[in-house]
Short mmCIF file of C-alpha atoms and ligand atoms in Angstrom, two decimals:
data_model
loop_
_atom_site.label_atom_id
_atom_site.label_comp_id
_atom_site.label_asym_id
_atom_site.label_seq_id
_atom_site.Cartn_x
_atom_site.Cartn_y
_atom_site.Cartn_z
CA UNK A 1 -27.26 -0.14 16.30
CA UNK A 2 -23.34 -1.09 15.12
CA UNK A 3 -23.08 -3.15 12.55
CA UNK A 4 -21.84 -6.43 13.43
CA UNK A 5 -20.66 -10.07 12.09
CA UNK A 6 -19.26 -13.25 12.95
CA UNK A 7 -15.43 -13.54 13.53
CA UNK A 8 -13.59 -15.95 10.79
CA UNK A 9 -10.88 -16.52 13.07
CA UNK A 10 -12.88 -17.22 16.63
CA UNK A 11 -16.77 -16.94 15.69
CA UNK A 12 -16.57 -14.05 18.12
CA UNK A 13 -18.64 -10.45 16.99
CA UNK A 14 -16.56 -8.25 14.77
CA UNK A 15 -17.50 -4.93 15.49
CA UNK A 16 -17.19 -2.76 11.72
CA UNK A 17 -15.52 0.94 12.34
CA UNK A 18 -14.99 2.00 9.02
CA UNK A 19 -17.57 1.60 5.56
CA UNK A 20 -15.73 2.24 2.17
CA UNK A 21 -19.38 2.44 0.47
CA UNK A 22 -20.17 0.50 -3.13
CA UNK A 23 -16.60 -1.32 -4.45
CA UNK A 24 -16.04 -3.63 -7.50
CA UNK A 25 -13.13 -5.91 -7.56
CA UNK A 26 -10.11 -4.91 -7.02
CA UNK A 27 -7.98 -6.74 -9.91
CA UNK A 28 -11.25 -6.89 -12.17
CA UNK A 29 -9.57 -4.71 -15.17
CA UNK A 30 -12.22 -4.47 -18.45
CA UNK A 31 -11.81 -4.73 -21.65
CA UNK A 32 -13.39 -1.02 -22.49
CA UNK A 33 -16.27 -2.52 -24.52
CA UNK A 34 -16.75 -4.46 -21.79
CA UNK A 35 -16.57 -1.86 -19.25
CA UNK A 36 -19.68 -1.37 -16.70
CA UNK A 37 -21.35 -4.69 -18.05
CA UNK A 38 -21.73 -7.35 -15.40
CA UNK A 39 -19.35 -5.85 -12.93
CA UNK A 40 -19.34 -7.47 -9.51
CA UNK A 41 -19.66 -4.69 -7.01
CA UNK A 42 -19.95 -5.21 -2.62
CA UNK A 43 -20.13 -3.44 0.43
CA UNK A 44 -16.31 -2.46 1.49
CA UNK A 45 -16.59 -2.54 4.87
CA UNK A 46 -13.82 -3.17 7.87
CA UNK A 47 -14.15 -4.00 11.73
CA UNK A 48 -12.15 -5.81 14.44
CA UNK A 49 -12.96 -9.02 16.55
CA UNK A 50 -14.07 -7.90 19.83
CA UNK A 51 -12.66 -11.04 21.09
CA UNK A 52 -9.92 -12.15 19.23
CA UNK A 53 -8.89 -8.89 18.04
CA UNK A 54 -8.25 -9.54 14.62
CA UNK A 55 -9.59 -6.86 11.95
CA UNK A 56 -11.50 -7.94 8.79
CA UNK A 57 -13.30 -7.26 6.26
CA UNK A 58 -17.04 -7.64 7.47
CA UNK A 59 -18.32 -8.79 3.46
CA UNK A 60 -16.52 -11.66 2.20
CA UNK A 61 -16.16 -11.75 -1.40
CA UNK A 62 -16.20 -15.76 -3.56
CA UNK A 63 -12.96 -17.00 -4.22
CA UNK A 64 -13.61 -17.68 -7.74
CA UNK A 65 -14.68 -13.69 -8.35
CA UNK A 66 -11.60 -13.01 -7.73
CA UNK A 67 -8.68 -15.66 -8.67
CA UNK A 68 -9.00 -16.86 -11.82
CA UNK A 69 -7.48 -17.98 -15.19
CA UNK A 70 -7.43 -13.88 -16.16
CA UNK A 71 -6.18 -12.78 -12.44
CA UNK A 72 -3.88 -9.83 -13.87
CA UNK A 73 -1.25 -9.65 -10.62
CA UNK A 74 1.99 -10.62 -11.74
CA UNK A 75 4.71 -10.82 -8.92
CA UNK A 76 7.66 -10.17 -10.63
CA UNK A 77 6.67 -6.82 -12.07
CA UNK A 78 8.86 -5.04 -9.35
CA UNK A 79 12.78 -5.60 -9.37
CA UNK A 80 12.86 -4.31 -5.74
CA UNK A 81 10.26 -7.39 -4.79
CA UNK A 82 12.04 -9.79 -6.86
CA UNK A 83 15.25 -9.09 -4.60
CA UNK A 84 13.31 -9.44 -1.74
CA UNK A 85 12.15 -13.13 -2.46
CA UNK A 86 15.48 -14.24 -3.69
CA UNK A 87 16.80 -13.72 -1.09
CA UNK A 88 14.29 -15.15 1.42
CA UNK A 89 14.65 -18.39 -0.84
CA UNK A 90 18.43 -18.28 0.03
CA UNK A 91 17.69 -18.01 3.65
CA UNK A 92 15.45 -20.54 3.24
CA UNK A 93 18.02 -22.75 1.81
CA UNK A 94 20.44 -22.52 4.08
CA UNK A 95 18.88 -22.92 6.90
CA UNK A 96 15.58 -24.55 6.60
CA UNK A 97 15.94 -26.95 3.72
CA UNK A 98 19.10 -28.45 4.82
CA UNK A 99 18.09 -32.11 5.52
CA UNK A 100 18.87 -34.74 2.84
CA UNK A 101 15.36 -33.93 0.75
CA UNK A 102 13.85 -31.08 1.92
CA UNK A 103 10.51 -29.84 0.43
CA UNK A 104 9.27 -26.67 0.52
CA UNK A 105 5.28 -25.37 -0.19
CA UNK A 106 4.62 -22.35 -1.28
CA UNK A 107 0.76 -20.76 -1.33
CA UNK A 108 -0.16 -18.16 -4.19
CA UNK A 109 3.10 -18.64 -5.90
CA UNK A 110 1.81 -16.30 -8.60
CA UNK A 111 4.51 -16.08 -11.60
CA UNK A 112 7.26 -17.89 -9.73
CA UNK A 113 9.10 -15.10 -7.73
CA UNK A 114 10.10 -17.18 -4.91
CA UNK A 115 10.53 -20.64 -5.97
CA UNK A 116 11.94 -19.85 -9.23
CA UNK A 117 15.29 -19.90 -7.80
CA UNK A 118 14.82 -22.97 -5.45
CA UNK A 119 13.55 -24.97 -8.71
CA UNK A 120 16.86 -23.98 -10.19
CA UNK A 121 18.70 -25.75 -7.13
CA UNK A 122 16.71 -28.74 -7.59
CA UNK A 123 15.25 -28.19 -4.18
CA UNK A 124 11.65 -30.16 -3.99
CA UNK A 125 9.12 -27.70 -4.17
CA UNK A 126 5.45 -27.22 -4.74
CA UNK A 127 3.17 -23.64 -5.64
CA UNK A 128 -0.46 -24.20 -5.04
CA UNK A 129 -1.84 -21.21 -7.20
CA UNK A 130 -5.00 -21.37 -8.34
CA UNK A 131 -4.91 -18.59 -10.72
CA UNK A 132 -4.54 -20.20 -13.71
CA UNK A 133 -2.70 -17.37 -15.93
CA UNK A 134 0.01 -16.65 -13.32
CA UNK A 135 0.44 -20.60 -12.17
CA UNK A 136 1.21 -21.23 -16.48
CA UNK A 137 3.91 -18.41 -15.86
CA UNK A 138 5.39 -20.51 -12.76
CA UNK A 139 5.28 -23.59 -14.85
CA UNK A 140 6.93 -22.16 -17.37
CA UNK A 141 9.89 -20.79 -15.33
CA UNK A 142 10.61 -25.00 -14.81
CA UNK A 143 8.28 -24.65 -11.56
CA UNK A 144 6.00 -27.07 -10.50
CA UNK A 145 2.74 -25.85 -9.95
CA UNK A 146 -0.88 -27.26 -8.89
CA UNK A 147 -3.62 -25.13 -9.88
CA UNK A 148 -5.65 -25.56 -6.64
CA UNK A 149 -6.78 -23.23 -3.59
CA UNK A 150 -4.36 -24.25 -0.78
CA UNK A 151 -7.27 -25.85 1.73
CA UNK A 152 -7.86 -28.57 4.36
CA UNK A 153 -8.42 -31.35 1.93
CA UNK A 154 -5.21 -30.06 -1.08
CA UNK A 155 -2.96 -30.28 2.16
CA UNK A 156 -3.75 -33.58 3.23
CA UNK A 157 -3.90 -34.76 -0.72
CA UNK A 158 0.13 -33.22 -0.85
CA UNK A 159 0.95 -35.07 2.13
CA UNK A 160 -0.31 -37.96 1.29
CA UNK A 161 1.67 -38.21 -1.84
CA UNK A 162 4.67 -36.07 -1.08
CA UNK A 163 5.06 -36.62 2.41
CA UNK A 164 5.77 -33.66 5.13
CA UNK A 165 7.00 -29.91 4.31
CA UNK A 166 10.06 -28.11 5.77
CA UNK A 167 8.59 -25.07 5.57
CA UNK A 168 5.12 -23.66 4.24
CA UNK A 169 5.51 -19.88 2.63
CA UNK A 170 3.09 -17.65 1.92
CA UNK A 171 3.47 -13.65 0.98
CA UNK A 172 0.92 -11.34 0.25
CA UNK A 173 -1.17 -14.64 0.07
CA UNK A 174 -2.53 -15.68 3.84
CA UNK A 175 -4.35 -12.32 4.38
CA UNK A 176 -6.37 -12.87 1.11
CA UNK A 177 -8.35 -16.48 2.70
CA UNK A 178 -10.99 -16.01 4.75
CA UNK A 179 -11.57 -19.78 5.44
CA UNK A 180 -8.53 -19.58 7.43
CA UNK A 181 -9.60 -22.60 9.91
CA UNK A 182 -9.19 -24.86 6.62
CA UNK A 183 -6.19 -23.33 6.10
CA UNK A 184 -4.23 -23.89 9.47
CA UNK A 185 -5.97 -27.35 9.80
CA UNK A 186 -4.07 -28.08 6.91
CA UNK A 187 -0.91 -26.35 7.57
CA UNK A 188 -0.64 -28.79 10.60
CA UNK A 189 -1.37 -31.90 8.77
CA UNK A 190 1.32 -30.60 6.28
CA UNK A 191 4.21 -29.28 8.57
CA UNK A 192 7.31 -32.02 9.13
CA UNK A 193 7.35 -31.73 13.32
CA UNK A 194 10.05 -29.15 13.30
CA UNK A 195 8.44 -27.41 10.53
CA UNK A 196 8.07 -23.20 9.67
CA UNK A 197 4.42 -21.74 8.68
CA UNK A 198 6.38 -18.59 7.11
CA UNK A 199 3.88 -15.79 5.58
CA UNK A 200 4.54 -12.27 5.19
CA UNK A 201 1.64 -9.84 4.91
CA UNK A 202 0.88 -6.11 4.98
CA UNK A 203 0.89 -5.11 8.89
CA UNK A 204 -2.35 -3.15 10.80
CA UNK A 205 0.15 -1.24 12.36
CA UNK A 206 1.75 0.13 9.23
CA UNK A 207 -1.42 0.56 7.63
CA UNK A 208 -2.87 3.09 10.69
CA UNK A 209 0.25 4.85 10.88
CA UNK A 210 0.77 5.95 7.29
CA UNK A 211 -3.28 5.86 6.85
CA UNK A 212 -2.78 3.32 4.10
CA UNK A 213 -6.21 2.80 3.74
CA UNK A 214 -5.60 1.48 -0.08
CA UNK A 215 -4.47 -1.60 1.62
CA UNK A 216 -8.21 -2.40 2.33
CA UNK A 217 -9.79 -4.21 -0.96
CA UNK A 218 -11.41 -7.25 -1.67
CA UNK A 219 -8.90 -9.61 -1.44
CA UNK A 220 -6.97 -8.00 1.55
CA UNK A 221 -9.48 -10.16 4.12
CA UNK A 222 -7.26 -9.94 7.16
CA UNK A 223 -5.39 -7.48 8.58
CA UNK A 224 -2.91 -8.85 11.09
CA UNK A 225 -0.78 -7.85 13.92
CA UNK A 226 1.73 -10.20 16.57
CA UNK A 227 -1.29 -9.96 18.74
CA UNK A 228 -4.60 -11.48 16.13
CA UNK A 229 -1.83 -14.25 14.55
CA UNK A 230 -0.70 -15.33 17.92
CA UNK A 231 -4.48 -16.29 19.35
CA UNK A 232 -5.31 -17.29 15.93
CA UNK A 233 -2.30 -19.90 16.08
CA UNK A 234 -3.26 -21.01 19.68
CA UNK A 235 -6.61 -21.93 18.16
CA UNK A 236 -4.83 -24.26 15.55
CA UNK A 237 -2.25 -25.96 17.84
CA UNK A 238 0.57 -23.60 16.40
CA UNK A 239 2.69 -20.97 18.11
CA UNK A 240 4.09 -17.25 16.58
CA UNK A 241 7.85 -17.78 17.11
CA UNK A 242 9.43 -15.66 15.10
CA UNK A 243 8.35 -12.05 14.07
CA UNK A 244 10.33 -9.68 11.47
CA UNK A 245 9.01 -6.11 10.15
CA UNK A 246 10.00 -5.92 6.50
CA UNK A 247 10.11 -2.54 4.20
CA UNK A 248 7.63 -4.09 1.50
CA UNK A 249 4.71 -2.89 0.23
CA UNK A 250 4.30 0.20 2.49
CA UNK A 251 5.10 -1.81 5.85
CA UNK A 252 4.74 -5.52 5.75
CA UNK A 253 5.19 -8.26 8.94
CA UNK A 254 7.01 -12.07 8.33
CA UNK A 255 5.44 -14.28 10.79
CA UNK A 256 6.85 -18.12 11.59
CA UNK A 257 4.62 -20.36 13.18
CA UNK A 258 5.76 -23.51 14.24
CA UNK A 259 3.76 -26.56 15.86
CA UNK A 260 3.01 -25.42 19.30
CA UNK A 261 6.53 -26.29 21.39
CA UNK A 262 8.61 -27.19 18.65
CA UNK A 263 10.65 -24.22 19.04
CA UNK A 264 11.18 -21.67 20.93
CA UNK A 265 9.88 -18.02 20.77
CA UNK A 266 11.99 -15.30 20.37
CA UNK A 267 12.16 -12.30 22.05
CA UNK A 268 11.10 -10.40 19.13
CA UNK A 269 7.44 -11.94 19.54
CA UNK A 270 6.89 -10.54 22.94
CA UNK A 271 8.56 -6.92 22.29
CA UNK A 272 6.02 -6.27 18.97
CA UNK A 273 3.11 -7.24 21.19
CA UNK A 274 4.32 -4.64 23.57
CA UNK A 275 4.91 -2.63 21.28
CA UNK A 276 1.25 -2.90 19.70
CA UNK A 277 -0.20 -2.73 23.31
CA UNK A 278 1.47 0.35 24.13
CA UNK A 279 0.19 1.78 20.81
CA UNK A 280 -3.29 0.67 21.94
CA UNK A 281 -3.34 -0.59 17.94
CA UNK A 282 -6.46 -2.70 18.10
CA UNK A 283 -8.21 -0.03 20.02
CA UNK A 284 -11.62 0.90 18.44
CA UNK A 285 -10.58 4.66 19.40
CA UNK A 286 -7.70 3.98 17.65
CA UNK A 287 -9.45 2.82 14.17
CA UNK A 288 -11.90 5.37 14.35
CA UNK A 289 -8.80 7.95 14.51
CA UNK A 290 -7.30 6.32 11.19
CA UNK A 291 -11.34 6.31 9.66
CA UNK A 292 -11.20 10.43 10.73
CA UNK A 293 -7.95 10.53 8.67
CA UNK A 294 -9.19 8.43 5.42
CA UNK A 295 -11.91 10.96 5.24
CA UNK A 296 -10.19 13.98 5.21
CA UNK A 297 -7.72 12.26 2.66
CA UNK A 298 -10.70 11.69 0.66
CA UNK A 299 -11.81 15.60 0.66
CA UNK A 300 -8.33 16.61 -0.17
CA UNK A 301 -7.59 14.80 -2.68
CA UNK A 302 -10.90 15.32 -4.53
CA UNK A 303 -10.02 18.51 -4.01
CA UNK A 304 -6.78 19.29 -5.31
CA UNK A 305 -7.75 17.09 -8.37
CA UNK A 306 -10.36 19.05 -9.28
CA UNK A 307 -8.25 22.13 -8.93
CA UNK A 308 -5.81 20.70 -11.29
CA UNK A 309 -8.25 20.48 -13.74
CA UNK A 310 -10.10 24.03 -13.32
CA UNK A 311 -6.12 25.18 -13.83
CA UNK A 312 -6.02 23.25 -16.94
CA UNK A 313 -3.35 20.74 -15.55
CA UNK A 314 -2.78 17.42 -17.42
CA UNK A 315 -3.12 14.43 -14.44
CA UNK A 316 -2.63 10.65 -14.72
CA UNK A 317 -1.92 7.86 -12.63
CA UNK A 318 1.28 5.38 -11.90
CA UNK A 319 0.64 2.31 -11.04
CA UNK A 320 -2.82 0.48 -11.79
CA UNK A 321 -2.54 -1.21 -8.08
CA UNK A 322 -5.63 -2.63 -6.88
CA UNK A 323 -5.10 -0.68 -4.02
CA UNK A 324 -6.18 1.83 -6.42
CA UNK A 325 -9.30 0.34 -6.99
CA UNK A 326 -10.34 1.70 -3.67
CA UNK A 327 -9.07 5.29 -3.48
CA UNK A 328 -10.81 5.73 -7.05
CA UNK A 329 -14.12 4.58 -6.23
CA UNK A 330 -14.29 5.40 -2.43
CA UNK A 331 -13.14 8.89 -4.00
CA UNK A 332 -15.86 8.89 -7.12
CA UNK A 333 -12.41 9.57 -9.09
CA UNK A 334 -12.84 9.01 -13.39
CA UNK A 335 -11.72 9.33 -16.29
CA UNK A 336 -12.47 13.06 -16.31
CA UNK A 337 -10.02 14.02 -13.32
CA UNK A 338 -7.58 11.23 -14.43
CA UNK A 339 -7.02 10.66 -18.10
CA UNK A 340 -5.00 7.33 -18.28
CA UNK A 341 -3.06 5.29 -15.56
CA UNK A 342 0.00 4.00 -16.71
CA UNK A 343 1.30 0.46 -15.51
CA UNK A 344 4.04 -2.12 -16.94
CA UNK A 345 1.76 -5.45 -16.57
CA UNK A 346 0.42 -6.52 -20.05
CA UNK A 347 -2.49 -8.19 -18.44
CA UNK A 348 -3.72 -4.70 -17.72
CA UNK A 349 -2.97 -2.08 -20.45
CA UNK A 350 -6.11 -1.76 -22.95
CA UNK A 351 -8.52 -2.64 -20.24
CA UNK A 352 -10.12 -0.33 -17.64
CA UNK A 353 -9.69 0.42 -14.35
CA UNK A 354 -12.59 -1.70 -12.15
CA UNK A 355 -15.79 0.52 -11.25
CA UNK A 356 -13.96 3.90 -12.09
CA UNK A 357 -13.03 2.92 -15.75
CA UNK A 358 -10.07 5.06 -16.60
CA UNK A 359 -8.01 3.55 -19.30
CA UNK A 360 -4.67 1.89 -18.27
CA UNK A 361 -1.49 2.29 -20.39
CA UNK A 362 2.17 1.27 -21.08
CA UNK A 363 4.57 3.35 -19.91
CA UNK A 364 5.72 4.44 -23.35
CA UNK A 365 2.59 6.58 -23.20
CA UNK A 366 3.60 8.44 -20.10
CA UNK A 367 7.04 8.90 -21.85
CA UNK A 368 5.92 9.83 -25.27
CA UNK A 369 3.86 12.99 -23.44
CA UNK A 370 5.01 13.90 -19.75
CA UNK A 371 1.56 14.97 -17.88
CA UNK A 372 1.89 17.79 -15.21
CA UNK A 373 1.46 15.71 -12.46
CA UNK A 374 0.85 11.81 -11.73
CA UNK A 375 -0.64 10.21 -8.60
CA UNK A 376 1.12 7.77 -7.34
CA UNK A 377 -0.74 4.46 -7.21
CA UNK A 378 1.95 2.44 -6.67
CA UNK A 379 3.60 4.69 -3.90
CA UNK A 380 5.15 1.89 -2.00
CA UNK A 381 7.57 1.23 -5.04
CA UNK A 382 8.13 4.69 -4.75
CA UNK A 383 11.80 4.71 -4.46
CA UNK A 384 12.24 2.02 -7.53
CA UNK A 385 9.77 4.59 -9.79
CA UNK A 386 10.99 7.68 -8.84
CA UNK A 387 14.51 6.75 -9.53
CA UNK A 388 13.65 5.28 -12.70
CA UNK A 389 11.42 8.00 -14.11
CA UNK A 390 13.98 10.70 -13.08
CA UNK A 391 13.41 12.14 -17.12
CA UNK A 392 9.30 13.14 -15.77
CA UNK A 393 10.83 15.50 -12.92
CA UNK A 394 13.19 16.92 -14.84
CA UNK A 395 10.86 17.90 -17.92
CA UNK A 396 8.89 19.49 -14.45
CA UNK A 397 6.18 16.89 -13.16
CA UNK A 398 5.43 16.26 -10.37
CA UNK A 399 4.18 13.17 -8.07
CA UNK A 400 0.66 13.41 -6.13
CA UNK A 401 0.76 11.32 -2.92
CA UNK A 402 -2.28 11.13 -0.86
CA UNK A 403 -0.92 8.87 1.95
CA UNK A 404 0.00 9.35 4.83
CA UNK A 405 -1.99 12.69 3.74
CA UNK A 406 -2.45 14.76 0.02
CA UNK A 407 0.53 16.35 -0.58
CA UNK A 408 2.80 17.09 -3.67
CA UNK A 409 6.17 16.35 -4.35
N1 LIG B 1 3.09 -14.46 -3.45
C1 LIG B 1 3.00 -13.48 -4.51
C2 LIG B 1 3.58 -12.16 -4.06
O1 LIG B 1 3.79 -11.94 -2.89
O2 LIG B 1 3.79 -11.33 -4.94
C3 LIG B 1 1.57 -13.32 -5.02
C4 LIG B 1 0.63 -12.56 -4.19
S1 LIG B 1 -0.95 -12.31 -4.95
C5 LIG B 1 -1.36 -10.76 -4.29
C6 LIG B 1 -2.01 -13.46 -4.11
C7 LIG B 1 -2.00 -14.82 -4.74
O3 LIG B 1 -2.70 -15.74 -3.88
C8 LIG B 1 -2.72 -14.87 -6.07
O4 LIG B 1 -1.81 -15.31 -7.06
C9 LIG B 1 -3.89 -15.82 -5.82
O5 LIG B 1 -4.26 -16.56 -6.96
C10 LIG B 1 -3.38 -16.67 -4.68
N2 LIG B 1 -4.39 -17.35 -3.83
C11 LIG B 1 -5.61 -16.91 -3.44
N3 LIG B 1 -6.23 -17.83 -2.67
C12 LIG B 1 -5.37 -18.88 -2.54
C13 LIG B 1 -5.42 -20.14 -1.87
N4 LIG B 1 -6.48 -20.52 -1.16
N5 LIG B 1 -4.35 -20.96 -1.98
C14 LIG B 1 -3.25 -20.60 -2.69
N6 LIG B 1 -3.16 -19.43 -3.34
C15 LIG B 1 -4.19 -18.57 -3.27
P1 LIG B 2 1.44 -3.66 -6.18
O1 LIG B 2 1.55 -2.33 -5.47
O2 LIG B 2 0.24 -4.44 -5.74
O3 LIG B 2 2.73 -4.43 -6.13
O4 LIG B 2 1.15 -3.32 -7.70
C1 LIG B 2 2.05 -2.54 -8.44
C2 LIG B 2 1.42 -2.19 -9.78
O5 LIG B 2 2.17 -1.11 -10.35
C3 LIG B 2 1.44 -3.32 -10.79
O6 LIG B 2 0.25 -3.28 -11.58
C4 LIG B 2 2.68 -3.03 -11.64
C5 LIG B 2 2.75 -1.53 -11.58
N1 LIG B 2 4.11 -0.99 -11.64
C6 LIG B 2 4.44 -0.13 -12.68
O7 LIG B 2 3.60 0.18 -13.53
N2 LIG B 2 5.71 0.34 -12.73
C7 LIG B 2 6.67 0.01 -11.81
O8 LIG B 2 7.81 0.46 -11.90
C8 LIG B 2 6.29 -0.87 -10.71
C9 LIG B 2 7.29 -1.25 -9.67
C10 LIG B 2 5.00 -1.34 -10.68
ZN1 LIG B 3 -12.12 -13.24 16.60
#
């Protein structure tokens, strides 16, 4: 019998192709004495819409599990990502906020990445972040802030009291909500009539053709593609007008929806749906391919870790992602195959990684003592780490990367 559930884009019957077993959440990092007490733990599961063809997770997991006042993901932990979002808010200023009094909304706003630099123009602005730690960051950087989930009801509340938005941003952020018909409901009440629904968001077809499969956690809900976003925004009375591939976070996609025949589609739209067609992306064949390949990733790198160790080779990690989260557990990868995992956000070092509970550290601990080799959590800052821990290679380590496959370098 397949396993099946309801579609939270069309209510049609998701069909699951791929089972990641027993995960905890994602960003849930311990305090060590607190490690393996209470922990939240679900069925990792993915499968795609039969109808609609959008691929999800087939568990959902509460909102409140997983953003809250202690949610440790800090935006602007990446210079290469803060670049990125300064200069979208550019773009966005000169040619979306032009009128008189624009007004801009931005959903999951985090620390302030993006709007940080429209605040300091004086542009009108809003985050809705309902993570309470990162939002007091935002506010802090002179941004204003309202600690809320973006919903239905918060949209109509803005509108009522700050009238319509230019342009509605999202990144990393619209993928996360399952509840996504309260979420475009709103996002119509919201938009001024020549309005932008901008969100960028890691892309299926990215994900099956470097077997990303770390992109698939809790709080990664969605997976879209031209094809899912543009039925899901015929559902909602929008239209996909605009479609741009970016280089983020191993292979991302910036959609623009605008109110269905405010503007016109461009010609990118139509070639990325051909594109995904001719692929045959949202295929089941096609997933169960990229499940084939997560498997054999699996073996491998179990594998070559516990070779490592048998050769008395010292291994840790880079980058306590929480796309690590599901490699280590998925992989029944601990503390005895990895001995720390070193990352630069405060709100992680001293706790423990979720479900696998290997310790996480500052970077001056994988500087005081260069390990033989590091896996590469955070591979898709790759180029930003490698360049910056050039010292590592040349005292001889070396980086483990297990995607697109295991492999050394
Ligand atoms: N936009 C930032 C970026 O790209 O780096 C942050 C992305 S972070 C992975 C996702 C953010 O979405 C979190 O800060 C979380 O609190 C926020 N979030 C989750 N559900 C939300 C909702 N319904 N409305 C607004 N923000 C939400
Ligand atoms: P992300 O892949 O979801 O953006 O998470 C990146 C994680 O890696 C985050 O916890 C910060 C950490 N990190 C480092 O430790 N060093 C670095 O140079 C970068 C770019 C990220
Ligand atoms: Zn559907």
């Amino acid at each position: 019998m397949p396993v099946t559930s309801q579609c939270r884009i069309c209510d049609g019957t998701v069909q699951e192709f791929y089972d990641f077993g027993r995960q905890p959440l994602s960003d849930a990092f311990a305090l060590p004495e607190k490690a393996g007490k209470d922990e939240f733990f679900f069925r990792l599961a993915t499968g795609i819409c039969t109808s609609c063809t959008m691929v999800q997770l087939m568990a959902e997991v509460p909102r409140e599990e997983m953003f809250h006042e202690d949610y440790p993901y800090l935006s602007s932990g990446s210079s290469f990502m803060r670049e990125h979002f300064e200069k979208l808010a550019e773009r966005f200023r000169t040619t979306e906020l032009t009128s008189e009094d624009p007004f801009i909304v931005e959903l999951g706003c985090n620390d302030g990445v993006m709007l940080k630099a429209l605040a300091e123009r004086g542009i009108r602005h809003l985050g809705v972040e309902p993570s309470g730690g990162v939002a007091d960051l935002a506010a802090a950087k002179g941004i204003t802030v309202r600690k809320d989930f973006f919903e239905a009801e918060v949209a109509a509340d803005i509108r009522a009291k700050q009238g319509p938005a230019d342009v509605i941003f999202a990144a990393n952020t619209l993928c996360h909500i399952p509840y996504m018909g309260s979420i475009l409901s709103g996002v119509v009440n919201l938009l001024a009539p020549n309005g932008v629904f901008v969100f960028e968001d890691p892309y299926l077809g990215d994900i099956v053709r470097r077997n990303s499969f770390d992109q698939i956690y809790d709080e990664h809900f969605f997976f879209f593609t031209a094809q899912s976003v543009q039925k899901m925004a015929e559902l909602h009375g929008l239209e996909l007008v605009d479609v741009e591939r970016l280089p983020v976070h191993g292979g991302e996609v910036r959609y623009t929806l605008a109110l269905a025949g405010a503007r016109k589609p461009s010609a990118a739209v139509a070639e990325l749906i051909a594109a995904e067609q001719e692929q045959k992306l949202t295929d089941l064949s096609t997933l169960e391919g990229f499940g084939a390949n997560v498997t054999k990733i699996r073996t491998d790198l179990v594998a070559l870790l516990e070779d490592l160790k048998a050769k008395g080779h010292r291994v840790v990690g880079y980058g306590a992602t929480a796309k690590s989260a599901t490699v280590l557990n998925f992989c029944g990868i601990g503390p005895d195959l990895i001995e720390f995992i070193s990352d630069t956000s405060s709100t992680k070092q001293g706790r423990v990684t979720p479900g696998s509970h290997i310790p996480v550290r500052p970077p001056t601990e994988f500087a005081a003592r260069y390990p033989d080799y590091a896996v590469l959590f955070a591979w898709n800052h790759a180029e930003e780490i490698m360049a910056k821990e050039q010292d590592f290679r040349d005292a001889g380590g070396k980086w483990i990367q297990y995607v697109p496959d295991v492999h050394v370098v």
